[in-house]
Coordinates of C-alpha atoms and ligand atoms in Angstrom, one line a residue:
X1 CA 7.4 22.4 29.5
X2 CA 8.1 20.5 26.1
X3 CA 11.3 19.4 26.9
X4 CA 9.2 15.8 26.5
X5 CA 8.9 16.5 23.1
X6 CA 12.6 17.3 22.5
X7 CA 13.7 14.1 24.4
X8 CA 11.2 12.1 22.0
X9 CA 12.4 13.6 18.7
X10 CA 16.5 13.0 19.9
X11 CA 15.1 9.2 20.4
X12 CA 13.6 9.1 17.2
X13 CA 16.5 11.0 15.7
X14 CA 19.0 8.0 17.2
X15 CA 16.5 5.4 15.8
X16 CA 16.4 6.3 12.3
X17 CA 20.4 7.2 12.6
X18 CA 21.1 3.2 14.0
X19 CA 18.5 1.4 12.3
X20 CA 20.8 0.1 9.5
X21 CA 23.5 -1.1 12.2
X22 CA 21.2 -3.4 13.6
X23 CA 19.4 -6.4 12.6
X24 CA 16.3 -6.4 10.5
X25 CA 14.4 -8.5 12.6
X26 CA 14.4 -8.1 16.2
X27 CA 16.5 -10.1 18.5
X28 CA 14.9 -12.6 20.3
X29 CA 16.1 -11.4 23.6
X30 CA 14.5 -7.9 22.4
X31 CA 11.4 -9.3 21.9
X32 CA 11.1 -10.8 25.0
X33 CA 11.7 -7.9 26.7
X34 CA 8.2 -6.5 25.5
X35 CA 6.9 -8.2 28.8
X36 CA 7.9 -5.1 30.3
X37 CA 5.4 -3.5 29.1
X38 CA 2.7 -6.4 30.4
X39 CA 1.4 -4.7 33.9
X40 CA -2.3 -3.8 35.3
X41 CA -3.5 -0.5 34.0
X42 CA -1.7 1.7 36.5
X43 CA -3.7 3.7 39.1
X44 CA -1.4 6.9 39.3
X45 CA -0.1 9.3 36.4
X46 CA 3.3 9.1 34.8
X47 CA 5.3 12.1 33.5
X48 CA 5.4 11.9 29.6
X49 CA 9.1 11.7 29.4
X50 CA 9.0 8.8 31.5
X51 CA 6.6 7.1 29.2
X52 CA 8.4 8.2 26.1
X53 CA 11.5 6.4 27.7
X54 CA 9.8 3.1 28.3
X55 CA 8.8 3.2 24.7
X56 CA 11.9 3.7 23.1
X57 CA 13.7 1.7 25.8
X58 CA 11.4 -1.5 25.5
X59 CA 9.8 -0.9 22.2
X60 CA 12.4 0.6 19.6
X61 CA 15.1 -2.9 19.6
X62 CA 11.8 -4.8 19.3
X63 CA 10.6 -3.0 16.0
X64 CA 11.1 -4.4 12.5
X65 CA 13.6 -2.3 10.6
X66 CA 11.5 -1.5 8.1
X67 CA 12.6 2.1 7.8
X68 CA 15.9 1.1 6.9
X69 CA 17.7 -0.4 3.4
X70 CA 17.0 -3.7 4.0
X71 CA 13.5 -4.7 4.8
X72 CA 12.1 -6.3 1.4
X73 CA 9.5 -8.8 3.3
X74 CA 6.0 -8.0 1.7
X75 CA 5.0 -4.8 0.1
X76 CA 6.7 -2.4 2.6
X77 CA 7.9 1.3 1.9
X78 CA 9.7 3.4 4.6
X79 CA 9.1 7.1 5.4
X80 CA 11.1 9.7 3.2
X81 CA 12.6 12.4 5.7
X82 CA 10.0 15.3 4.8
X83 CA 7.0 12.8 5.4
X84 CA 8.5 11.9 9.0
X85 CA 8.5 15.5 9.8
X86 CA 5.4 16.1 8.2
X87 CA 4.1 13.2 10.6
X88 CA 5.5 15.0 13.7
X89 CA 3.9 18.5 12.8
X90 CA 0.8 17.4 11.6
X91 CA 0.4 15.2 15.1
X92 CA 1.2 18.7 17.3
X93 CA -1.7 20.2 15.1
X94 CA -3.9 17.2 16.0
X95 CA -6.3 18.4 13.1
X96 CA -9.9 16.6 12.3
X97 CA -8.9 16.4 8.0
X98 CA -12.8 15.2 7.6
X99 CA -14.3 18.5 7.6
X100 CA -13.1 21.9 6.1
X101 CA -14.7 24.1 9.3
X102 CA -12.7 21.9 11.6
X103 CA -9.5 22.4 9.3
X104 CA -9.0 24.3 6.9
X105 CA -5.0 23.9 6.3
X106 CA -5.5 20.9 6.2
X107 CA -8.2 20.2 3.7
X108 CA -6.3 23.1 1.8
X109 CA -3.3 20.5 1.5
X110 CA -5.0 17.7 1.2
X111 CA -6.9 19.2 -2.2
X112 CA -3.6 20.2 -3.4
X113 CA -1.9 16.6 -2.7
X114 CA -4.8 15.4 -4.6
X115 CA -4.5 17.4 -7.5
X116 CA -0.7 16.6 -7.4
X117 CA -1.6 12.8 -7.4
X118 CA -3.6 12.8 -10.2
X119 CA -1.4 14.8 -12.1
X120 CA 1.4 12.3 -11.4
X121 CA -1.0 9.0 -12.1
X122 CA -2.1 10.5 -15.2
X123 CA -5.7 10.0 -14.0
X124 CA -8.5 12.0 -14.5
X125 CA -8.8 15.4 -13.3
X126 CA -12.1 15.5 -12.1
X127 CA -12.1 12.0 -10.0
X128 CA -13.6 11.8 -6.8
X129 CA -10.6 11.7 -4.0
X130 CA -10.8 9.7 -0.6
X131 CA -7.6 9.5 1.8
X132 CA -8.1 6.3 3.6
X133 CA -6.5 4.2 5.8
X134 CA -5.0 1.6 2.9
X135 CA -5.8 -0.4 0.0
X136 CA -8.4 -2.3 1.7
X137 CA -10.4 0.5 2.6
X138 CA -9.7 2.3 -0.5
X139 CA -10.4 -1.0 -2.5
X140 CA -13.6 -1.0 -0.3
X141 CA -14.5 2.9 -1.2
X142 CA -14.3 2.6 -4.7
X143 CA -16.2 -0.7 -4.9
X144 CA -19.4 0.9 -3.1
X145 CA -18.7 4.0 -5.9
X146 CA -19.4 0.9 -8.3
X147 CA -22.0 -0.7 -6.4
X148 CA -23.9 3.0 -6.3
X149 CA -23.3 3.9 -10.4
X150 CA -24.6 0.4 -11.1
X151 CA -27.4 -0.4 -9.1
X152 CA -29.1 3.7 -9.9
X153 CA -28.9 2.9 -13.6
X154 CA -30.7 0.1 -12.8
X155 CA -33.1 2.3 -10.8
X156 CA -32.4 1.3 -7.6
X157 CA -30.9 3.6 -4.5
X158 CA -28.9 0.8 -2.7
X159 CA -27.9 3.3 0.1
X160 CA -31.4 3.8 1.0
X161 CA -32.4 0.4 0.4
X162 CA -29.7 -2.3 0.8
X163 CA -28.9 -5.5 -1.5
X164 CA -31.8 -7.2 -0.1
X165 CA -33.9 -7.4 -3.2
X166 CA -31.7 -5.3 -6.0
X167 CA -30.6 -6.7 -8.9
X168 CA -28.0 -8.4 -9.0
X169 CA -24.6 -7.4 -9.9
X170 CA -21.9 -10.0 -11.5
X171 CA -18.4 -9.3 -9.8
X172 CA -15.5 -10.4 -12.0
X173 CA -11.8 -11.3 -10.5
X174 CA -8.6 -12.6 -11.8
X175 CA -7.3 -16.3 -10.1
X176 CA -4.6 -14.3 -8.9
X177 CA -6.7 -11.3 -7.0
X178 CA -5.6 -9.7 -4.0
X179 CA -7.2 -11.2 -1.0
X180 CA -8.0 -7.2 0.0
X181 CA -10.0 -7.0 -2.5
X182 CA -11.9 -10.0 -1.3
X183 CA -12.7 -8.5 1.7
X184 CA -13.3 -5.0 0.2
X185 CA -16.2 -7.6 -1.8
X186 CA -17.3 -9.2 1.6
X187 CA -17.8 -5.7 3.4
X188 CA -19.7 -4.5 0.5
X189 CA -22.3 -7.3 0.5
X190 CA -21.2 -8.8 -2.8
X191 CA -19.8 -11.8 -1.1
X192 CA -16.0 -12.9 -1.4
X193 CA -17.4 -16.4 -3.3
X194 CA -20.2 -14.8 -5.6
X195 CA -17.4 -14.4 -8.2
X196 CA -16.2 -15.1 -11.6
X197 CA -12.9 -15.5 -11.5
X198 CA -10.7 -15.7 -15.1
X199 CA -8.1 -17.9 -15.6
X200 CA -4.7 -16.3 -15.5
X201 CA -1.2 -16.9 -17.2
X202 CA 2.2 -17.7 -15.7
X203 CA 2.7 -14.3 -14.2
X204 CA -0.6 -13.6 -13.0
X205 CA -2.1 -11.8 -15.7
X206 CA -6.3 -12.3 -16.0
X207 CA -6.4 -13.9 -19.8
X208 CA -8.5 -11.0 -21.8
X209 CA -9.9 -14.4 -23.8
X210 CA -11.2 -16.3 -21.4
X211 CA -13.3 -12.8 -19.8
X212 CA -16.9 -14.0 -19.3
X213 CA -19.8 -12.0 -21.0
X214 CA -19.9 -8.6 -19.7
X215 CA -22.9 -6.5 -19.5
X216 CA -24.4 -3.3 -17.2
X217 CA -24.3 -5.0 -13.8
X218 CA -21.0 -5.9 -13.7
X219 CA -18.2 -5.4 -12.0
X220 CA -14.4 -6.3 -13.0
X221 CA -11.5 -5.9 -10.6
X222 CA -8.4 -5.8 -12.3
X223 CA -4.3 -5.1 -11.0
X224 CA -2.1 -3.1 -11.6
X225 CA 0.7 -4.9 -9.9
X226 CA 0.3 -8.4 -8.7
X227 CA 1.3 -8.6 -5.1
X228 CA 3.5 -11.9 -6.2
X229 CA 4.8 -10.8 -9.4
X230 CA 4.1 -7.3 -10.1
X231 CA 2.2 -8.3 -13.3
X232 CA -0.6 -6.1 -14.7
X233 CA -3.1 -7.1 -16.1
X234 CA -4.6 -6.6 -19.5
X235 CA -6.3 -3.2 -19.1
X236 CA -6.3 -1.9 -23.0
X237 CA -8.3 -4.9 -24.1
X238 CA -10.3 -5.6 -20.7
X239 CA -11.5 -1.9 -20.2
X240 CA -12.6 -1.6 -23.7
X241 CA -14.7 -4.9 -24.0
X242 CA -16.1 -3.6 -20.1
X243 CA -16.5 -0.1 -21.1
X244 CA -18.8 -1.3 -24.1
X245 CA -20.9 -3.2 -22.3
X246 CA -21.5 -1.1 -19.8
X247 CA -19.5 -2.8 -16.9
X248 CA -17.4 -1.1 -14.3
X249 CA -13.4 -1.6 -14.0
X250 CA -11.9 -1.1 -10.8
X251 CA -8.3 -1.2 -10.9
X252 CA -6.4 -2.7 -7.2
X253 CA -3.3 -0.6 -7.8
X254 CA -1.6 -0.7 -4.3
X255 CA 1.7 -0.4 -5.5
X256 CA 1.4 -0.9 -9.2
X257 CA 0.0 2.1 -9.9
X258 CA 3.1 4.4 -9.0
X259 CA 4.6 2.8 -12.3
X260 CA 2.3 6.0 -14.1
X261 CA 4.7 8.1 -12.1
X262 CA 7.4 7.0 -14.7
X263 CA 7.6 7.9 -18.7
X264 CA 10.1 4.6 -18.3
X265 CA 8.0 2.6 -17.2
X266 CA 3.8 4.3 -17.7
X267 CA 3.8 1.9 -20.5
X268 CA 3.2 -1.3 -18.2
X269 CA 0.0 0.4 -16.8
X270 CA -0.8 2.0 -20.3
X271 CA -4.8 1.7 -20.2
X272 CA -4.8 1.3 -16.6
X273 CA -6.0 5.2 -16.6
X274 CA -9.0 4.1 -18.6
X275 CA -10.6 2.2 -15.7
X276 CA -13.6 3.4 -13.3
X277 CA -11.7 3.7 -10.2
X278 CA -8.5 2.9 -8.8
X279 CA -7.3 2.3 -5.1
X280 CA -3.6 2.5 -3.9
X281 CA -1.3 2.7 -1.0
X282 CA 0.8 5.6 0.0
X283 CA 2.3 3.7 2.3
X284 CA 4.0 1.6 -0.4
X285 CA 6.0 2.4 -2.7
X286 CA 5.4 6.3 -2.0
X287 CA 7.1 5.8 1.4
X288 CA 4.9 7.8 3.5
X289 CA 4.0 6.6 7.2
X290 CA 1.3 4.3 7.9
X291 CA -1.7 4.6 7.5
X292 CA -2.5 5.9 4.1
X293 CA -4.2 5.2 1.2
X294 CA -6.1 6.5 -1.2
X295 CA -9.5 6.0 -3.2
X296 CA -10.0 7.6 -6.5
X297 CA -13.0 7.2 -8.8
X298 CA -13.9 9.1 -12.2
X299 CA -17.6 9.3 -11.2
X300 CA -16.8 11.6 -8.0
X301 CA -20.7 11.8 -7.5
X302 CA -21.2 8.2 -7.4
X303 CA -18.3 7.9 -4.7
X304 CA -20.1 10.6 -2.6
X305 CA -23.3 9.4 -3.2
X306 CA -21.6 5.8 -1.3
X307 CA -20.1 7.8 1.3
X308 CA -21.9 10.0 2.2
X309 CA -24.4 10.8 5.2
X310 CA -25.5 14.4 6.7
X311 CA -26.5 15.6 9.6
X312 CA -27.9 19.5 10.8
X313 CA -24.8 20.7 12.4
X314 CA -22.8 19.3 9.1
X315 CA -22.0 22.3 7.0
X316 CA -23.6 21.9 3.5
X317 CA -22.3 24.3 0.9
X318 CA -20.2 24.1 -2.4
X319 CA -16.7 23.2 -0.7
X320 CA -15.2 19.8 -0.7
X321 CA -15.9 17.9 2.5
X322 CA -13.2 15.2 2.7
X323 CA -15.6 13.0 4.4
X324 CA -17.7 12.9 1.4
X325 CA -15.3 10.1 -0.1
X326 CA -14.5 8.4 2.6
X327 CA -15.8 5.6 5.1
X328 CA -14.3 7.8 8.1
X329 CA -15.7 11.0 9.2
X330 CA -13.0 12.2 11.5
X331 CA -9.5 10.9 10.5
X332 CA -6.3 12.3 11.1
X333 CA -5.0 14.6 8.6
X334 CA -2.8 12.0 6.0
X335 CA -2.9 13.2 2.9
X336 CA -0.1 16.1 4.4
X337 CA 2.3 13.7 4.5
X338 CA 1.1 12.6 0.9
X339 CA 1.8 16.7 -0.1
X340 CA 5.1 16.4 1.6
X341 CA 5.9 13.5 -0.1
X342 CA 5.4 15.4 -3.7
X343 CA 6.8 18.4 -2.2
X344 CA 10.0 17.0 -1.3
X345 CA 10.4 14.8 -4.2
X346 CA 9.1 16.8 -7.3
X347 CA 7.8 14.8 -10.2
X348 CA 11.5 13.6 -11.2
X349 CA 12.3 12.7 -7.8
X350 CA 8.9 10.6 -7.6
X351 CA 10.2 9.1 -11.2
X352 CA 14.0 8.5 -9.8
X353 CA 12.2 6.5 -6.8
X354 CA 9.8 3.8 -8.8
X355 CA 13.0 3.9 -11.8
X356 CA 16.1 2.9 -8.8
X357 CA 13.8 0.4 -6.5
X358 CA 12.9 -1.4 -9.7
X359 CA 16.4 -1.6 -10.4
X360 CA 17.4 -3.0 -7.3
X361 CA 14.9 -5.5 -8.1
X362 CA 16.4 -6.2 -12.0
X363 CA 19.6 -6.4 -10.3
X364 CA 18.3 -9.2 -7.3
X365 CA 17.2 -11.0 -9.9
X366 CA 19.8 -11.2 -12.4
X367 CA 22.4 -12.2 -9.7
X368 CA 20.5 -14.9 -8.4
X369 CA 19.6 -16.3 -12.0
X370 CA 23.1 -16.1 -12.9
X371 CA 23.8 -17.9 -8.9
X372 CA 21.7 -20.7 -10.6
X373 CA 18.7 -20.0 -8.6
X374 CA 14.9 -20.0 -9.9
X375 CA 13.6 -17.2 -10.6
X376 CA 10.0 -17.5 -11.5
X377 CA 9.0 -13.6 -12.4
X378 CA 9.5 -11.8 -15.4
X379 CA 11.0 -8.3 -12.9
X380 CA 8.7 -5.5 -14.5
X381 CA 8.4 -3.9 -11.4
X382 CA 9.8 -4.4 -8.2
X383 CA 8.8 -7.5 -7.3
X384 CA 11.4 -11.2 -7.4
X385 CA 10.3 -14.0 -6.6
X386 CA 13.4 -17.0 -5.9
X387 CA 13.7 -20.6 -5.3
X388 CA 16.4 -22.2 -4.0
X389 CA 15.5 -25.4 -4.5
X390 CA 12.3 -27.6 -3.6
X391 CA 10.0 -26.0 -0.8
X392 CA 12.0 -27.6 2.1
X393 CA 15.5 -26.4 0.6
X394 CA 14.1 -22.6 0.1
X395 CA 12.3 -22.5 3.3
X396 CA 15.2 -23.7 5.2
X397 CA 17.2 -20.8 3.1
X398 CA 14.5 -17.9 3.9
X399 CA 15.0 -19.3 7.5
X400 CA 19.0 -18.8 7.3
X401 CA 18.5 -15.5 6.3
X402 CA 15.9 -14.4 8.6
X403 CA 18.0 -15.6 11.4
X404 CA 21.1 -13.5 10.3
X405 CA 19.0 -10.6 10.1
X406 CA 21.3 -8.5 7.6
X407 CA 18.1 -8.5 5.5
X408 CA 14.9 -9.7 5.6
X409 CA 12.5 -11.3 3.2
X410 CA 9.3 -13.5 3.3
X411 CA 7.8 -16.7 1.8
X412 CA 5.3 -16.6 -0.9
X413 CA 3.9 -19.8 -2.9
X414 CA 3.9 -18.9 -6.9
X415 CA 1.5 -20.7 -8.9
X416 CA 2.6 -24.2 -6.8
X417 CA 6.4 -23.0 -6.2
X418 CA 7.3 -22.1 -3.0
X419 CA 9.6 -18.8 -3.1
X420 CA 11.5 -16.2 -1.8
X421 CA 9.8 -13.0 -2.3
X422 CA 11.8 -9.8 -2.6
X423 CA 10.1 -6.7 -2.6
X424 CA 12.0 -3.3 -3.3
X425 CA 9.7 -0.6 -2.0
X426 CA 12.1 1.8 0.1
X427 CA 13.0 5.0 -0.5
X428 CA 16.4 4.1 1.5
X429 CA 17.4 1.3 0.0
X430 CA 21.4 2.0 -2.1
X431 CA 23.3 0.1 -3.9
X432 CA 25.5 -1.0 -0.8
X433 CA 22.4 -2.4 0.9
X434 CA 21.6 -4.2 -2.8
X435 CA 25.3 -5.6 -2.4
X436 CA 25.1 -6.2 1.2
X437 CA 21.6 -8.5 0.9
X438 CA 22.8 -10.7 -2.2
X439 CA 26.2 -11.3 -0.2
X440 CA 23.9 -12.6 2.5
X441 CA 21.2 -14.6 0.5
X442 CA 24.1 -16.1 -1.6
X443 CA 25.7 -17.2 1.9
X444 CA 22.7 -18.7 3.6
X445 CA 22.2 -20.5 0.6
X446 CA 25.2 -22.2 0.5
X447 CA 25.0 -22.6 4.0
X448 CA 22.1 -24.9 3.8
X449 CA 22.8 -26.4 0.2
X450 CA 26.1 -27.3 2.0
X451 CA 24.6 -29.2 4.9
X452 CA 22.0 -30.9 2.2
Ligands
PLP501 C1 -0.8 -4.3 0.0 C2 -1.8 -4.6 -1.0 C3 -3.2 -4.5 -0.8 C4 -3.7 -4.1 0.6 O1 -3.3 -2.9 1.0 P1 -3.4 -2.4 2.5 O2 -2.7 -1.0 2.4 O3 -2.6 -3.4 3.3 O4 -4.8 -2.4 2.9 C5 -4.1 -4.7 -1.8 N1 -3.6 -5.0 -3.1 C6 -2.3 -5.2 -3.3 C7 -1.9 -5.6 -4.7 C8 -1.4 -5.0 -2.3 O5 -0.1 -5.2 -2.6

């Protein structure tokens, strides 16, 4: 009767086993096979092994190979082995993770994940915990947290009553924010163009200086890892002038804030911990399947207060309700694979991860600054950004290396310069792939500096 199932997990087994022997990007004859798949809703039923075999068949060479050693386009983990597994389990339990009645192993799990987090990001104990979808939605959590704390000191319920005639709050943004965090601003009725934004220096970093005057009704949005960069901004000198004001910091930390997870590297996010809230990815840097992020906010009542509805048949007693600190009442249960992720990696193996990917980036870097390139970051983290020349010259590179598909990367513009951005976020990236990818960027770009 499950046979199906065994069938699917072989296919998924051969996947993850090839995916470093084929290129990055899909073939352009793979992708154009994904017409098979274009056909009228069909009328009759088809056995599942059937569909599963279409799927792998049509849709597995058309996949980006991001679970491999060499995807570094974005900001884009893979999927350690025990969160895979954890994926696969968790999916044959099919549990509702919003509310403890409804699962119980889950929320169990999920608590437990949470505490581990927060022990790992050195945050504090008592914050308010959402597991959400991603950044955006954890950005957009924590936000209506602030938008709550800020607008009841001022004596006004904004969940009852809306924005229309509240006070109003002053929302304060780097030049360099996140564009999530726009929209996070735009869902939560503060507008993405109702901002002050502060001028930023050569990696990104908000200017503590040129901060405008703070007071109660504001919000500031700082990062903890520029998505360009992987700058962080000032957050010893901007959290104390907020916090004596009265404002609110909110930290974007989608990837940034796994830094915490290292005594090597903590100190580049040293203050970060005294912010307000903080929203990050797990499907970043701590390589756990999509979708998962995760909202966190010091003020746990003000985040339930933003979340929060009820209804008769909702149980309403002294447990935790997951759905309490999120936008989502029923959601699949994610935060397991966040447990399994911990589980399987222990705090030194969580440390090992952010220290080697960061390395990989050191070591991108120095190679192609010693190759003559640009490189315009300072490589704190894991982020490099490379020129290879003017725009036209280091698109027509990115485009050589695309094409060969031993590696792939994406194009970012940096302050005016138009760049290669490398971005090492995978669990299964080695040295050999490290190796492998400069062979291949150094080749394409002597490829086209060649022709030029
Ligand atoms: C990726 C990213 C986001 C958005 O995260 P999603 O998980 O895609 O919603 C926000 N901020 C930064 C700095 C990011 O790198």
């Amino acid at each position: 009767m499950t046979h199906w199932l065994r069938d699917a997990a072989e296919r998924s087994i051969r996947y993850i086993e090839g995916v470093n022997e084929r290129p990055v990007y899909p073939a352009p004859d793979a992708l154009a096979a994904l017409h098979q798949f274009d056909e009228p809703l069909p009328d009759e039923p088809l056995p599942p092994e059937s569909v599963i075999a279409l799927l792998d068949d049509v849709g597995s060479p058309a996949t980006v190979a991001t679970v491999g050693g060499r995807y570094f386009g974005f900001v884009t983990g893979g999927a350690l082995p025990a969160t895979v597994a954890a994926n696969w389990l968790a999916a044959a339990w099919d549990q509702n993770a919003g509310v403890n009645t409804m699962s119980p192993t889950t929320v169990y799990l999920e608590e437990i994940a949470m505490r581990w987090l927060l022990d790992a990001l050195r945050l504090p104990a008592e914050s308010g915990v959402g597991f959400v979808t991603g950044a955006t939605t954890a950005n957009f959590a924590c936000l209506a947290a602030a938008r709550h704390r800020l607008l009841a000191r001022a004596g006004w319920d904004v969940e009852a009553r809306g924005l229309f005639g509240a006070p109003e709050i002053t929302v304060v943004v780097g030049e360099e924010v996140h564009v999530s965090v726009l929209q996070a601003l735009m869902m939560v009725g503060f507008g993405r163009e109702r901002l002050m934004r502060v001028p930023v220096d050569a990696q990104g970093r908000m200017i503590p200086a040129a901060l405008p005057g703070l007071d109660e009704r504001t919000i500031v949005c700082i990062q903890a890892g520029n998505v360009n960069t992987g700058a962080f901004d000032p957050a010893a000198e901007i959290c104390a002038a907020a916090h004596a004001a009265g404002a609110w910091v909110h930290v974007d930390g989608a990837f940034g804030l796994w830094a915490l997870a290292s005594e090597q590297m903590a100190h580049l996010a040293a203050s970060v911990p005294d912010a307000d809230s903080w929203a990050t990815d797990g499907h970043k840097w701590l390589n756990v399947p999509y979708d998962s992020g995760i909202a966190i906010c010091r003020d746990a009542e003000a985040m339930r207060n933003a979340m929060t509805v009820t209804a008769p048949y909702l149980v309403q007693d002294a447990q935790r309700q997951p759905y309490h600190y999120t936008p989502e009442m029923s959601r699949r249960a994610r935060g397991v694979e966040v447990w399994a992720a911990f589980k399987s990696l222990g705090k030194n193996g969580l440390a090992q991860l952010i220290e080697e990917t960061s390395a990989h980036a050191r070591r991108f870097g120095q190679e192609l600054r010693a190759a003559g390139f640009t490189v315009h970051n300072e490589i704190v983290l894991n982020q490099v950004l490379v020129s290879f020349g003017d725009a036209e010259t280091t698109d027509a590179v990115i485009a050589e290396i695309q094409r060969e598909g031993v590696l792939w990367a994406g194009r970012s513009v940096w302050q005016g310069h138009t760049a290669m951005r490398i971005s090492v976020s995978s669990w299964a990236t080695t040295e050999e792939d490290v190796e492998r990818s400069l062979e291949a960027i150094l080749r394409a770009a002597e490829h086209v500096l060649h022709l030029g």
